[in-house]
CSV table of C-alpha atoms in Angstrom, one decimal:
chain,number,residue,atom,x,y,z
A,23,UNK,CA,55.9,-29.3,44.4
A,24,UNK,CA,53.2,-27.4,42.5
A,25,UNK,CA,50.4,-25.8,45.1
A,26,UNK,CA,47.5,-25.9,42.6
A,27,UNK,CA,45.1,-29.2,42.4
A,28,UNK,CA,45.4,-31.6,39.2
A,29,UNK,CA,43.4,-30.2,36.2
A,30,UNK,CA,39.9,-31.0,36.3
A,31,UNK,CA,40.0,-30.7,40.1
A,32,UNK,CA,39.1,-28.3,42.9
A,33,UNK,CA,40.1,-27.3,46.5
A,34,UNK,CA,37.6,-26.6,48.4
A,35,UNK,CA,38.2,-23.7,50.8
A,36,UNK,CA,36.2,-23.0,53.8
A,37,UNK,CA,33.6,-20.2,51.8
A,38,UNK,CA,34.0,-23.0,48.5
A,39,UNK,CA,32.9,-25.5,51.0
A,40,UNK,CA,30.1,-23.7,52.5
A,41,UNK,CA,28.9,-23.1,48.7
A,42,UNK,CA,28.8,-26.9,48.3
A,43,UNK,CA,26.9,-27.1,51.8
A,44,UNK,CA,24.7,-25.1,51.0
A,45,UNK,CA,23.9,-26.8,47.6
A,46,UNK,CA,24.0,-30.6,49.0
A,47,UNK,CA,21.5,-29.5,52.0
A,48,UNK,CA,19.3,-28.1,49.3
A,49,UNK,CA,19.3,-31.6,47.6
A,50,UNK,CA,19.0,-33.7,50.8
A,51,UNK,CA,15.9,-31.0,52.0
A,52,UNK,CA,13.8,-31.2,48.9
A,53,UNK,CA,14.2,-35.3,48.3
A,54,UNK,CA,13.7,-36.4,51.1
A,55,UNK,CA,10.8,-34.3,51.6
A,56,UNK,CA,9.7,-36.7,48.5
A,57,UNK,CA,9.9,-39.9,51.0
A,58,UNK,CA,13.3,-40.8,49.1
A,59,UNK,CA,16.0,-42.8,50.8
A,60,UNK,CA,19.6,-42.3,50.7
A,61,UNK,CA,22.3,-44.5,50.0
A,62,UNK,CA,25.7,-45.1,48.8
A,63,UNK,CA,28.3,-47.3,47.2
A,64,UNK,CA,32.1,-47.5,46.8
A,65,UNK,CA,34.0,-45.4,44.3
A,66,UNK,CA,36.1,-48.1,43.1
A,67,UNK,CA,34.3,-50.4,40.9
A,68,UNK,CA,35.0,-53.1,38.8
A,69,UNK,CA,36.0,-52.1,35.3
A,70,UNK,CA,33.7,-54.4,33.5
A,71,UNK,CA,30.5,-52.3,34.9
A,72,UNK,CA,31.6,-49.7,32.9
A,73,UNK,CA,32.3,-51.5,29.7
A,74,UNK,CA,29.2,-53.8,30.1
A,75,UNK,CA,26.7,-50.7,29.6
A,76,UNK,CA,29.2,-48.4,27.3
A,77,UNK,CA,30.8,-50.6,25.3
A,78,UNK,CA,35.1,-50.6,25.5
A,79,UNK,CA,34.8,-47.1,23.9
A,80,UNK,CA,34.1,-46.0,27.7
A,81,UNK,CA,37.4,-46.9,28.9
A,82,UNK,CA,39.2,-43.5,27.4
A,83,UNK,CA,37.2,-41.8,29.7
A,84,UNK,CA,38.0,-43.5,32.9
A,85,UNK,CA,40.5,-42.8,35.8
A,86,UNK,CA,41.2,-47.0,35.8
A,87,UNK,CA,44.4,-49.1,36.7
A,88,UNK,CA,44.6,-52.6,37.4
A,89,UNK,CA,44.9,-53.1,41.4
A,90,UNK,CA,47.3,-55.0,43.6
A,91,UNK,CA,44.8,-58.4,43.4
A,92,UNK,CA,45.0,-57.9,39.2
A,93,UNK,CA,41.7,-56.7,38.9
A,94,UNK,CA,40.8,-54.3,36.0
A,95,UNK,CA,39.0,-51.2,38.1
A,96,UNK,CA,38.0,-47.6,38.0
A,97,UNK,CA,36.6,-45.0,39.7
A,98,UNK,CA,32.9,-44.3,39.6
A,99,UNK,CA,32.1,-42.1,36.1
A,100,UNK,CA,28.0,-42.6,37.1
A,101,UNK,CA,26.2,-43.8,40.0
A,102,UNK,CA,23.7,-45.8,37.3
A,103,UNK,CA,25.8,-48.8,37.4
A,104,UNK,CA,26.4,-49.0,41.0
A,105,UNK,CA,22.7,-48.7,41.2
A,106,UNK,CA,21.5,-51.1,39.2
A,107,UNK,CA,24.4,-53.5,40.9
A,108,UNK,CA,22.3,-52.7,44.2
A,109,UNK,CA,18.9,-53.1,43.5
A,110,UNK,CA,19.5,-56.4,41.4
A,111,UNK,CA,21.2,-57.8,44.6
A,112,UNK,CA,18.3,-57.4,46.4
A,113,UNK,CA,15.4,-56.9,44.2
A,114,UNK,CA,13.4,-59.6,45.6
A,115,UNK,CA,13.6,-58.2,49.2
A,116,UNK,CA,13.0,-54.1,48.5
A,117,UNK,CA,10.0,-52.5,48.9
A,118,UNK,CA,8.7,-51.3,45.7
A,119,UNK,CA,9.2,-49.0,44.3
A,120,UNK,CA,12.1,-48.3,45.3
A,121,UNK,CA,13.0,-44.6,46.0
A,122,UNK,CA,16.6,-44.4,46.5
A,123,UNK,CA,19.2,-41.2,46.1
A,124,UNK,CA,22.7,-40.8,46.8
A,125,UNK,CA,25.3,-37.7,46.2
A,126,UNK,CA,28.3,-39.2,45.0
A,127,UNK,CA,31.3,-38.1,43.8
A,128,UNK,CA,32.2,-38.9,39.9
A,129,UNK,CA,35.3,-39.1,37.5
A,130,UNK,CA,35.9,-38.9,34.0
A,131,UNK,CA,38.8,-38.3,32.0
A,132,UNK,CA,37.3,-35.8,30.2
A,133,UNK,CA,38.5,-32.3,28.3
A,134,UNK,CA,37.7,-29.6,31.1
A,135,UNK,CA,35.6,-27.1,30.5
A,136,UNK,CA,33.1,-24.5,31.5
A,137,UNK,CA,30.6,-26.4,33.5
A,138,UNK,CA,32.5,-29.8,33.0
A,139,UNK,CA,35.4,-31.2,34.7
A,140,UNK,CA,37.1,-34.0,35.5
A,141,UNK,CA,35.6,-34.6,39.3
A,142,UNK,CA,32.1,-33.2,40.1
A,143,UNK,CA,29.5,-34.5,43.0
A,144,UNK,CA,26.0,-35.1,41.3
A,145,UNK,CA,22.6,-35.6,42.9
A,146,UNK,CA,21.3,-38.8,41.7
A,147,UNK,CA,17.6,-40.4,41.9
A,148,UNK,CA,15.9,-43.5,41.2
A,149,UNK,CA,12.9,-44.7,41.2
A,150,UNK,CA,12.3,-48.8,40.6
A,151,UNK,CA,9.3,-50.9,40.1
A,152,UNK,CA,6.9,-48.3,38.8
A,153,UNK,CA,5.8,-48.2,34.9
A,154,UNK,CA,3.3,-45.7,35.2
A,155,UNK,CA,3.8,-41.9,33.7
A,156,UNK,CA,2.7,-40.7,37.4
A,157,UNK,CA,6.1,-41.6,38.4
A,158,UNK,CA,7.5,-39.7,36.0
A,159,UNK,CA,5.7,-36.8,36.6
A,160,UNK,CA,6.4,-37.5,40.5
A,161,UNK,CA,10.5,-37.3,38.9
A,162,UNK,CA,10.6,-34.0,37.1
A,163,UNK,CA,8.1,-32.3,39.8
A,164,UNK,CA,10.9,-32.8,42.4
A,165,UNK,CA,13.6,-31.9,39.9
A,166,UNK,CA,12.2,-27.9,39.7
A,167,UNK,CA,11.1,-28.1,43.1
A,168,UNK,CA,14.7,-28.5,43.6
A,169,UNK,CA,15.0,-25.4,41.6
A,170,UNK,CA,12.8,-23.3,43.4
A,171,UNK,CA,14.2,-23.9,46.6
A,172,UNK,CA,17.1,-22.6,45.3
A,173,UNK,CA,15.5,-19.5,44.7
A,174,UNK,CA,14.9,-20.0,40.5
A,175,UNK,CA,11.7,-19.4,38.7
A,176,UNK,CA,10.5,-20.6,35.7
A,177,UNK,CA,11.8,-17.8,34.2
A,178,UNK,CA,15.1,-18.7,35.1
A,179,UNK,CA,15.0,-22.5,34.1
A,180,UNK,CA,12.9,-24.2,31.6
A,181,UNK,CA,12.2,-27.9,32.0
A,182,UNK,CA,12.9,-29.6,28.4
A,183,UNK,CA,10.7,-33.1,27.6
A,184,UNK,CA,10.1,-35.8,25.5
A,185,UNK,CA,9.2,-39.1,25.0
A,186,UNK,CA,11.7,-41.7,23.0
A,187,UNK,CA,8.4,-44.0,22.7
A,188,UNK,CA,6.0,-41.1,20.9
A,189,UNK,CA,9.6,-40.3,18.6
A,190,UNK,CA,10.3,-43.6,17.6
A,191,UNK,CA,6.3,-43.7,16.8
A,192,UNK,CA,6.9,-40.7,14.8
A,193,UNK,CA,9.7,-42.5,12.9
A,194,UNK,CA,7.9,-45.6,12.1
A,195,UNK,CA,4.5,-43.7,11.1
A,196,UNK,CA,7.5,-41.9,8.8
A,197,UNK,CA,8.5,-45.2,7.0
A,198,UNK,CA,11.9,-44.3,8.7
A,199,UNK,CA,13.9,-48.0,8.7
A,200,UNK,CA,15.0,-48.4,12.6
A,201,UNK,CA,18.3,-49.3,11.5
A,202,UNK,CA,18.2,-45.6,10.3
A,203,UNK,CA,16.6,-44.4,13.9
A,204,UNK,CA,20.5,-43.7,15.5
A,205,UNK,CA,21.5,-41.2,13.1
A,206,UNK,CA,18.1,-39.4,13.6
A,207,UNK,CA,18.5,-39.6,17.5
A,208,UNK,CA,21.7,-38.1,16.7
A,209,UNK,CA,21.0,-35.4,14.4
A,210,UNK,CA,18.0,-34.0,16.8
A,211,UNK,CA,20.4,-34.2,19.7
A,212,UNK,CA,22.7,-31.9,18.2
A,213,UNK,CA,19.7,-30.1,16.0
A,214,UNK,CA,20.4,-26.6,18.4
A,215,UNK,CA,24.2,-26.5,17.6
A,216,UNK,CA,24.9,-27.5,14.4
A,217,UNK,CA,24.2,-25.4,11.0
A,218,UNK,CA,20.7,-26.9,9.6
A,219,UNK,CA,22.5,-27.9,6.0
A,220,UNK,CA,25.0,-30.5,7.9
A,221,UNK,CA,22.1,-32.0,9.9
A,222,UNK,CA,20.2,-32.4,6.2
A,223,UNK,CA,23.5,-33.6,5.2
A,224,UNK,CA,23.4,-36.6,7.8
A,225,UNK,CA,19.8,-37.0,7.4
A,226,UNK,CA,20.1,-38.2,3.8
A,227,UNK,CA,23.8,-40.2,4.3
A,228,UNK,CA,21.5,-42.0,6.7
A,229,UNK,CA,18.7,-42.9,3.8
A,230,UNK,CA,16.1,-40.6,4.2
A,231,UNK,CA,14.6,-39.3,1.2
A,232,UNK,CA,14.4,-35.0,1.2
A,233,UNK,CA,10.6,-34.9,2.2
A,234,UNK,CA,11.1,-36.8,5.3
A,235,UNK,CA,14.4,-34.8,6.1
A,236,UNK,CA,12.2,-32.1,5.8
A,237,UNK,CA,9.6,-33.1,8.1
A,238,UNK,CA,12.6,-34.6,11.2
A,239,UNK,CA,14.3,-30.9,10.9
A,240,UNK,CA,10.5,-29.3,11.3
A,241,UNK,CA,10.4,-30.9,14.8
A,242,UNK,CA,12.5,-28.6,16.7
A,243,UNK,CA,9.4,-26.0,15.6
A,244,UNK,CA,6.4,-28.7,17.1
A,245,UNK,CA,4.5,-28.1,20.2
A,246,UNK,CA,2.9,-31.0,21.7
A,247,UNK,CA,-0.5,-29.2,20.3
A,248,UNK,CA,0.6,-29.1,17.1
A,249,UNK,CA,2.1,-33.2,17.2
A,250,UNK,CA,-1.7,-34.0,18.5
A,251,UNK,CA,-3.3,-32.3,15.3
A,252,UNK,CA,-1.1,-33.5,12.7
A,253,UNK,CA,-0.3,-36.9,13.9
A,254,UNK,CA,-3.1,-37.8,16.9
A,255,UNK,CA,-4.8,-40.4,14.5
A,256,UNK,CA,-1.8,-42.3,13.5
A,257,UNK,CA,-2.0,-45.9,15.0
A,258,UNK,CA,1.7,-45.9,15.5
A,259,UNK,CA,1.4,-42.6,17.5
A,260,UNK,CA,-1.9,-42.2,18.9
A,261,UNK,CA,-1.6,-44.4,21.9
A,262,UNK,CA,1.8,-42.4,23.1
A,263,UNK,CA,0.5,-39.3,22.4
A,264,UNK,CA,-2.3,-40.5,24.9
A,265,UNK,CA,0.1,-41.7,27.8
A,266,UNK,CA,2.3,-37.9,27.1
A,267,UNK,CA,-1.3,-36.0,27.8
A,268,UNK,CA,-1.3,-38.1,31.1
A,269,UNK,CA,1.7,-37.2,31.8
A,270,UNK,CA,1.0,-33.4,31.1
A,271,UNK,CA,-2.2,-33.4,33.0
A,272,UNK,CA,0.0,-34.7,36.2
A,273,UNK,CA,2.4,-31.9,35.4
A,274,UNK,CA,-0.3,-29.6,35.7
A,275,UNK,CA,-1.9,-30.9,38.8
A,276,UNK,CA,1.8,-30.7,40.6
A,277,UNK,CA,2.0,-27.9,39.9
A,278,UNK,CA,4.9,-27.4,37.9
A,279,UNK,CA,3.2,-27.4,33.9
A,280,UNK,CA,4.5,-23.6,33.9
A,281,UNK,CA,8.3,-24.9,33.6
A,282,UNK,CA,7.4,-27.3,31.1
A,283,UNK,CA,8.3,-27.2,27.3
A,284,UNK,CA,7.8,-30.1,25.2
A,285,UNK,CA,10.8,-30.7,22.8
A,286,UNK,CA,11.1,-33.6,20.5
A,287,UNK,CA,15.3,-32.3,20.0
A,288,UNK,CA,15.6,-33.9,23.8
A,289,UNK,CA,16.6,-37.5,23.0
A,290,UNK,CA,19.2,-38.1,25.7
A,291,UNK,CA,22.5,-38.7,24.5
A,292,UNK,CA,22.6,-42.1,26.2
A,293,UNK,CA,21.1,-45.4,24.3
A,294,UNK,CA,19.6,-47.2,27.3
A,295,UNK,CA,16.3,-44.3,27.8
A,296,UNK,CA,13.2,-45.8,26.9
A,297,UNK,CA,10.5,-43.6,28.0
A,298,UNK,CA,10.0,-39.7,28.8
A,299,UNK,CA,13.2,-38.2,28.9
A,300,UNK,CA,13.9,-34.3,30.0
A,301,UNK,CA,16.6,-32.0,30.9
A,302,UNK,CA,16.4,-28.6,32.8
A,303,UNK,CA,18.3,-25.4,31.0
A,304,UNK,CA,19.0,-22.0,31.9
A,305,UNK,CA,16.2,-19.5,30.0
A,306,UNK,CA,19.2,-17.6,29.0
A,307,UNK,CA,21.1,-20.6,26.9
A,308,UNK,CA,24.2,-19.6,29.3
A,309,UNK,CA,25.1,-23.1,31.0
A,310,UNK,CA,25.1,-26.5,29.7
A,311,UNK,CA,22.5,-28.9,31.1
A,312,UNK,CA,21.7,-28.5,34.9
A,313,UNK,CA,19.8,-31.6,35.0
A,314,UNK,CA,18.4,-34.6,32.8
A,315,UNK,CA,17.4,-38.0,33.0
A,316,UNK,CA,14.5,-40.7,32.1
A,317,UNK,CA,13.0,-43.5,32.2
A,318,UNK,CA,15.6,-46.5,31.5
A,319,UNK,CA,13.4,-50.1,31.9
A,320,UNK,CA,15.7,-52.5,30.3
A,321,UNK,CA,18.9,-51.2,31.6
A,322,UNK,CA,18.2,-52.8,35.6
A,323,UNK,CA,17.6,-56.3,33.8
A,324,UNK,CA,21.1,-56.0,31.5
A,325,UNK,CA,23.5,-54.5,34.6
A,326,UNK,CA,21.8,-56.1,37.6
A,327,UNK,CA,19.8,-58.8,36.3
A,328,UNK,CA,16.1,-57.1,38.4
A,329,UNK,CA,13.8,-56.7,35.1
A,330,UNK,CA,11.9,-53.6,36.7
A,331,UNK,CA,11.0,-50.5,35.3
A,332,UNK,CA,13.3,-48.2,36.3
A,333,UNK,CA,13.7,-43.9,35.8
A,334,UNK,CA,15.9,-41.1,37.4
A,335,UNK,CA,18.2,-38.1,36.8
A,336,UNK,CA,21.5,-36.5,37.8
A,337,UNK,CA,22.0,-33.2,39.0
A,338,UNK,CA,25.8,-31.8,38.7
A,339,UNK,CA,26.9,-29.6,41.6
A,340,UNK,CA,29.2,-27.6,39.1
A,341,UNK,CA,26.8,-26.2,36.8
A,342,UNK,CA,24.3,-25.4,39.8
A,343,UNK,CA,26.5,-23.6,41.4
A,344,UNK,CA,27.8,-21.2,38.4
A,345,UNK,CA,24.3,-20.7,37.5
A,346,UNK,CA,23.4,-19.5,41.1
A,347,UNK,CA,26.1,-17.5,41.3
A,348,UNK,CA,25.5,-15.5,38.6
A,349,UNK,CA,21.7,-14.9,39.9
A,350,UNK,CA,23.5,-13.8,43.0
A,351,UNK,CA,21.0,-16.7,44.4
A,352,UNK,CA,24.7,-18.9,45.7
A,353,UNK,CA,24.1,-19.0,49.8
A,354,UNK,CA,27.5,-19.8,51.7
A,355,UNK,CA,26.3,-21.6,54.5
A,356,UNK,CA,29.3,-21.9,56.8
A,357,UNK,CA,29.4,-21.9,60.7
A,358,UNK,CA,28.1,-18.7,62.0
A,359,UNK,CA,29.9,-17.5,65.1
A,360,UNK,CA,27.8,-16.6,67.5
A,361,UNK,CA,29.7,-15.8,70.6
A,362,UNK,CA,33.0,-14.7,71.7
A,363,UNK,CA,34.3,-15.3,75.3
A,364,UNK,CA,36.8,-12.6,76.7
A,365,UNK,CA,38.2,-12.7,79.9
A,366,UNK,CA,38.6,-9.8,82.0
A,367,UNK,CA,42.0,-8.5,82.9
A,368,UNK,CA,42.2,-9.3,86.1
A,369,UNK,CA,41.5,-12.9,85.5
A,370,UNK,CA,43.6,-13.2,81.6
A,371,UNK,CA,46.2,-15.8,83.5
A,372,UNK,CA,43.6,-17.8,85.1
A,373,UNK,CA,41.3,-18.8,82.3
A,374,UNK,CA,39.3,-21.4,83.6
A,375,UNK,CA,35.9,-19.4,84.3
A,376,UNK,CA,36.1,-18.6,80.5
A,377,UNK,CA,36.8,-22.8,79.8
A,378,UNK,CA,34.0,-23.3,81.7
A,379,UNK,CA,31.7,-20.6,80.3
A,380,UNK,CA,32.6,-21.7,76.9
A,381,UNK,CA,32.0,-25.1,77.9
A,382,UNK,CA,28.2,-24.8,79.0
A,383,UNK,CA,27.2,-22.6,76.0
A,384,UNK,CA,28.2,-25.2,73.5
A,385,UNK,CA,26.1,-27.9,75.6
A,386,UNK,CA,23.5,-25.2,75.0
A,387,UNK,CA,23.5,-25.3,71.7
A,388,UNK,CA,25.8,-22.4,70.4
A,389,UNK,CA,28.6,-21.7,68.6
A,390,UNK,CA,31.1,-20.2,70.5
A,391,UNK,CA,35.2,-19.1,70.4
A,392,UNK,CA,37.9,-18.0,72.4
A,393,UNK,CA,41.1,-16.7,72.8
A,394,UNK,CA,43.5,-20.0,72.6
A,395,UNK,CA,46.8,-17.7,74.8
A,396,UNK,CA,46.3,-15.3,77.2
A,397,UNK,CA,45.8,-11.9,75.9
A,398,UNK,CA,44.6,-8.2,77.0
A,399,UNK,CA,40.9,-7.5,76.6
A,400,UNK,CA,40.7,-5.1,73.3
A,401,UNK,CA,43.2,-7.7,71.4
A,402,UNK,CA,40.0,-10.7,72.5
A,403,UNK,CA,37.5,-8.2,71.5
A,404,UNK,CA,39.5,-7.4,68.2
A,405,UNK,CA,40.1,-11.1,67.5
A,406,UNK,CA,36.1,-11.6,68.0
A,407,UNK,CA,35.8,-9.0,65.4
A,408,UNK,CA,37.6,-10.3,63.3
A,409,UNK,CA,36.2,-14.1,63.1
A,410,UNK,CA,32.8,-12.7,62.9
A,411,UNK,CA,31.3,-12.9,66.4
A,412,UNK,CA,27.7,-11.8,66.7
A,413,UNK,CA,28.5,-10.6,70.3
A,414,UNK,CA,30.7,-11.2,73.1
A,415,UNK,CA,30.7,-12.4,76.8
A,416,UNK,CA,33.1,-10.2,79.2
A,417,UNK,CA,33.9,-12.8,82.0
A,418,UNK,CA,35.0,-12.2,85.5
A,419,UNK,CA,33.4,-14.7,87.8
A,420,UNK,CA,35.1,-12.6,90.8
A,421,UNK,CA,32.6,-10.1,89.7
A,422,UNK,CA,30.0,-10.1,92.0
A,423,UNK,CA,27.7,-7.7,90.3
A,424,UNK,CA,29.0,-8.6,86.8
A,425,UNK,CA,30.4,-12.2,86.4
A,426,UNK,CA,28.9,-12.1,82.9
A,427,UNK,CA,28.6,-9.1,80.6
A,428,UNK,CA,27.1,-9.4,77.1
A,429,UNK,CA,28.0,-7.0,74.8
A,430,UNK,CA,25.9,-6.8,71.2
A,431,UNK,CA,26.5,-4.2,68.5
A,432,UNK,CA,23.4,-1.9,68.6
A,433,UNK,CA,22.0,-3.1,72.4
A,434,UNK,CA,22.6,-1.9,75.9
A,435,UNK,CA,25.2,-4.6,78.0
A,436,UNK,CA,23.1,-7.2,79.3
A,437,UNK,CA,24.4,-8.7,83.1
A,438,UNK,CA,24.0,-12.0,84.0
A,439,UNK,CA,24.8,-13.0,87.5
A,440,UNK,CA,24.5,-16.9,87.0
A,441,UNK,CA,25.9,-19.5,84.4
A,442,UNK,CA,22.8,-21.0,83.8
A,443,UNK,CA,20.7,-17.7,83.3
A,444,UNK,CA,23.4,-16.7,80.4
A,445,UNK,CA,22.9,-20.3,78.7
A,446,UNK,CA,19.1,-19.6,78.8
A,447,UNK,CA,19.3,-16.4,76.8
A,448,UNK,CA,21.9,-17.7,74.6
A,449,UNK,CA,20.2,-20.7,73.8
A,450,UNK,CA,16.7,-18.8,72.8
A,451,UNK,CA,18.9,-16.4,70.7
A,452,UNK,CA,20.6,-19.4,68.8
A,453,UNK,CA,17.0,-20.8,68.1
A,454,UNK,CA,15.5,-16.8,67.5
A,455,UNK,CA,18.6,-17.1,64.8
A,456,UNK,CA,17.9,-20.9,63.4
């Protein structure tokens, strides 16, 4: 039987598990310091969730099966669906809006590669019931705080946005046909990795005459300034170029307009966005997407049935974690051990003063370990050692001037003569620690 996990799949070892800690408390800290609520659904779903909002194409990229009651399921690509599933339920009874998040884990049937694979967990949040642009400045300001609690700058990470309102604005001020508005999505999506002479090449195949090709492949090169000069008075645009300086101001009044970077190339590969759309990159170009998401108001009403305004993103855990890792910003937060108990000699066969010492700490609070056999005193100190102990505790309750000695790298033995003394002092270093 092979050792190794199922391509597109990882182990998660004690230190890779800490990793992931460390990333999920970061992502549980900084939302629900934004008074959002989490929640959670199943990871088998029915099939037809999927297909409803992708289409049949979808299905290629699913883990699905038919179960034992012949019903067409699969497990969970995207929370979205689930979502939407939720709120419609109960969209009469929640509290609006609604401020949900949830860490689930995902498949897809996907090609691995770097920064994809075929299992990930991923940070999502929603917000429900709110059309105003404050909400989604409210969105991407948590998004970078997220970032900066993780110890990135904005010269690390740049946030990436747009607005699909203001760009299909641009297209009809244009004379661009909306049947042809697709193949433009699609050409400024992929306007970064493609040669410039195949995205002209798709341009015109999709009907637009040379001047206007000219103009869509000029828009990688526009700041939102430069939008406002050229196309501020345009009746088509003006009023979303008014709602996007909202937005900005709010940006700057959160504090976050340093990451910002308006980019009309950030269309969202995914039809249902509506609104303000974004995506968070490494400055260096090294990584694929660490974040992105949007505002999405019709997709609740077709999935759920709740017509609400709805936005939110998704947050990977892969491509987080290889970007902090190579900042040398990745913090393994696994279970510190504080103390060691070793018996004394005279007392190895009779541990029960040790059990007992051991067994008050951790009421106390800390994290403690012993020898599991009876052993000589160096081989418990050695084992301490080894798992990492921050300092031991030499017991001999027939010790009358010593019952417990604690020994610290770097400090003088410290004597306690009762149990409850000892659990005092260990308890305030534990907090000191914390």
């Amino acid at each position: 039987m092979s050792q190794k996990p199922l391509p597109g799949f990882r182990d998660f070892y004690p230190e890779q598990f800490a990793e992931r800690a460390h990333i999920f408390e970061t992502w549980r800290r900084i939302v629900r310091r934004y008074a959002f609520l989490e929640y959670d659904g199943p990871p088998l779903e029915p099939l037809e969730l999927y297909t409803q909002k992708s289409g049949d194409e979808i299905v290629t990229q699913l883990y699905n099966f038919v179960d034992k009651g012949d019903r067409p399921v699969a497990m969970r690509p995207e929370m979205t669906p689930t979502f939407a599933r939720m709120v419609g339920a109960k969209a009469q009874t929640l509290r609006k809006p609604v401020r949900w998040f949830s860490l689930p884990q995902l498949f897809r049937y996907e090609r691995t590669q770097k920064g994809r694979l075929r299992e990930h967990f991923q940070l999502n949040v929603d917000i429900v019931g709110e059309s105003d642009v404050l909400a989604d400045a409210e969105l991407i300001s948590m998004a970078i705080e997220i970032m900066r609690s993780f110890g990135l700058t904005n010269t690390d990470v740049r946030a990436r946005v747009s607005d699909r309102r203001l760009l299909n604005g641009l297209l009809e001020h244009l004379a661009i046909p909306d049947t042809s508005w697709p193949a433009v999505y699609a050409v400024l999506d992929k306007l970064e990795r493609q040669p410039r002479e195949v995205s002209a090449e798709k341009l015109a195949a999709a009907g637009l005459p040379t001047e206007t090709a000219e103009i869509i492949l000029g828009f990688a090169t526009l700041d939102f300034a430069a939008v406002q000069a050229r196309y501020g008075e345009a009746p088509a645009v003006k009023p979303h170029l008014d709602r996007f300086a909202e937005y900005l101001a709010h940006l700057d009044a959160l504090g976050v307009a340093s990451w910002i970077r308006f980019d009309l190339t950030i269309v969202r590969g995914l039809a249902y966005y509506t609104g303000i759309v974004f995506e968070l990159f490494d400055n260096v170009g090294e990584f694929r997407a660490i974040c992105g998401g949007g505002r999405y108001d019709n997709l609740l009403k077709s999935l759920g049935g709740a017509d609400l305004p709805a936005l939110g993103f998704g947050m990977g855990d892969v491509v987080i974690g290889e970007l902090l890792r190579s900042r040398g910003l990745m913090q393994s937060r696994g279970t510190a051990l504080e103390f060691w108990i070793a018996q004394s000699p005279e007392q190895a066969s009779a541990p029960a003063g040790a059990l007992q010492t051991a067994t008050a700490m951790r009421q106390a609070g800390c994290t403690v370990e012993y020898a599991l056999k009876a052993q000589k005193l160096d081989k418990q100190v050695d084992a301490g050692r080894k798992a990492g102990a921050h300092a031991f505790v030499i017991v001999d309750t027939a010790s009358t001037d010593a019952p417990w000695r604690v020994r610290r790298a770097g400090h003088d033995d410290q004597i306690f003569t009762t149990l409850e003394a000892l659990c005092a002092w260990a308890s305030l270093q534990n907090g000191s620690r914390s």
